[in-house]
Structures are given as C-alpha cells and as structure tokens.
C-alpha cells in the first residue's frame, strides 16, 4: 500500500477563497482523522470518522470548516471562506482499530498558506 | 480535561542515551503512544504502552507508570538521523480522540 495520500502538498490561496484538501486513507482502515499542526497550538484533532461516519467534530474551529467522507477511500476537508489564521499544515491519518491498537498512519500533509 | 507535558527541547551527543519525559493529566486512557516527526515530514508511530512497564523496540524503549502519571521515551546509541520532534499521545477512554503533547525537539550533535 502507498500509505495515506494527501493532495495537494502545498496550497497558497487568497483570503476569502474556498480551499479543499483531499485524503485517501490506507485501504482497509476504518478510522480517518484530520489534524491541524501549527507552532502555537501543536497537533490538534479537528474531526474523525469511523466507517465513513463523522464521530467527533468538536475540534473543528468554526463553521467555515467542514469535512466529508463519501466512501471508504476518500475524504475532504473544506475551508470556506479561508482566513490567514487558517495557515497551517493539515494532516490526514488513518488507522485500523482492533482492541487497543492505536497506531495511526499519517499522510505527508498539506501546507496551507492563506494570504 | 486532558493535558500532556513534555520538555520543549533536548540536546544530546551522537552515540549517547537520551530520555524524553511525558507527564500527563487525564481521567482515564487506553495507553501512551510516541511519535517521531522530522522537519517537513509526517508524524510516524514509534511505540505504544498499554500497561505499566518498559516496551523495547530496537534502539528505542518506552515506559509507562500510570500510578505516577508519567512515561518516557528512551533513545539509545543516538544517531544524527534521530534529530526530530517526538510527541507523546494518549487516547482517552470512551473514544478514539488521540491527544498529542506539544512535542520535544531533539538535537543530536556530532
């Protein structure tokens, strides 16, 4: 397997524009997580899905953020409208949970810059 | 609530042993994990302690003491490539929401 695949790797956009980040989890994994990483706040969990169903979106900062998982092999994180404070690295991770196994596999991230 | 505390930076010499501590405050959790992240890269899983005690994986070992709310990552025979950030993480009971510490940046000097 190629691992978790995210696109794009880098995104520069102007304030007010819509941004869509994409993620393909590892085949067979039943959990998918979206994280945001900044120097100030570290790694923050935004939302996670189990079997394509959103379970906990309490980390989503505002209504400007939304995430979907239409099927087991694809998820999107959308920011509309984007703001400069959304600049961060966004990671998607997936895992296969049986018992207490908690290993998460991260994608290479999308570095978002909003100017 | 839950919180994890780690030192922000640690410096060590190539070939040495270094210990990165993690103290936590959480009402209940399944276990303590450690992740490594190189600059510009993704976090990668290193180890997981479900029970108290020491887990060894090659040059890396991880320890957990629930009674002391404390854990550590031990890196032996340090190599330059071990220069990275190291995060401890817990998954509170009742869900799959993993919480990460702020990370410890390890600098390995020649």
PDB file of C-alpha atoms in Angstrom, chain B residues 65-103:
ATOM      1  CA  UNK B  65       3.754   4.338  35.054  1.00  0.00           C
ATOM      2  CA  UNK B  66       0.045   5.021  35.485  1.00  0.00           C
ATOM      3  CA  UNK B  67       0.389   5.495  39.234  1.00  0.00           C
ATOM      4  CA  UNK B  68       2.880   8.321  38.616  1.00  0.00           C
ATOM      5  CA  UNK B  69       1.054   9.716  35.543  1.00  0.00           C
ATOM      6  CA  UNK B  70       4.379   9.529  33.787  1.00  0.00           C
ATOM      7  CA  UNK B  71       6.030   7.993  30.815  1.00  0.00           C
ATOM      8  CA  UNK B  72       9.233   8.361  28.853  1.00  0.00           C
ATOM      9  CA  UNK B  73      10.880   7.516  25.579  1.00  0.00           C
ATOM     10  CA  UNK B  74      14.445   6.270  25.761  1.00  0.00           C
ATOM     11  CA  UNK B  75      16.667   6.514  22.717  1.00  0.00           C
ATOM     12  CA  UNK B  76      19.965   4.631  22.794  1.00  0.00           C
ATOM     13  CA  UNK B  77      23.035   4.814  20.566  1.00  0.00           C
ATOM     14  CA  UNK B  78      21.862   8.149  19.246  1.00  0.00           C
ATOM     15  CA  UNK B  79      22.401   8.835  15.574  1.00  0.00           C
ATOM     16  CA  UNK B  80      22.253  12.117  13.703  1.00  0.00           C
ATOM     17  CA  UNK B  81      19.108  10.938  11.949  1.00  0.00           C
ATOM     18  CA  UNK B  82      17.339  10.812  15.329  1.00  0.00           C
ATOM     19  CA  UNK B  83      17.234  14.616  15.316  1.00  0.00           C
ATOM     20  CA  UNK B  84      13.494  15.206  15.135  1.00  0.00           C
ATOM     21  CA  UNK B  85      10.485  16.114  17.239  1.00  0.00           C
ATOM     22  CA  UNK B  86       8.997  13.470  19.495  1.00  0.00           C
ATOM     23  CA  UNK B  87       5.386  13.535  20.651  1.00  0.00           C
ATOM     24  CA  UNK B  88       3.693  11.594  23.394  1.00  0.00           C
ATOM     25  CA  UNK B  89      -0.011  10.962  22.918  1.00  0.00           C
ATOM     26  CA  UNK B  90      -2.924   9.424  24.779  1.00  0.00           C
ATOM     27  CA  UNK B  91      -6.331   8.193  23.728  1.00  0.00           C
ATOM     28  CA  UNK B  92      -8.843   8.937  26.498  1.00  0.00           C
ATOM     29  CA  UNK B  93     -11.249   6.148  27.298  1.00  0.00           C
ATOM     30  CA  UNK B  94     -14.608   6.219  25.588  1.00  0.00           C
ATOM     31  CA  UNK B  95     -13.478   7.231  22.141  1.00  0.00           C
ATOM     32  CA  UNK B  96     -10.723   7.422  19.571  1.00  0.00           C
ATOM     33  CA  UNK B  97      -9.763  11.066  20.014  1.00  0.00           C
ATOM     34  CA  UNK B  98      -5.967  10.985  20.400  1.00  0.00           C
ATOM     35  CA  UNK B  99      -4.429  13.945  22.220  1.00  0.00           C
ATOM     36  CA  UNK B 100      -0.829  14.884  21.471  1.00  0.00           C
ATOM     37  CA  UNK B 101       1.688  16.637  23.653  1.00  0.00           C
ATOM     38  CA  UNK B 102       3.405  19.762  22.321  1.00  0.00           C
ATOM     39  CA  UNK B 103       6.446  17.744  21.303  1.00  0.00           C
TER      40      UNK B 103
END
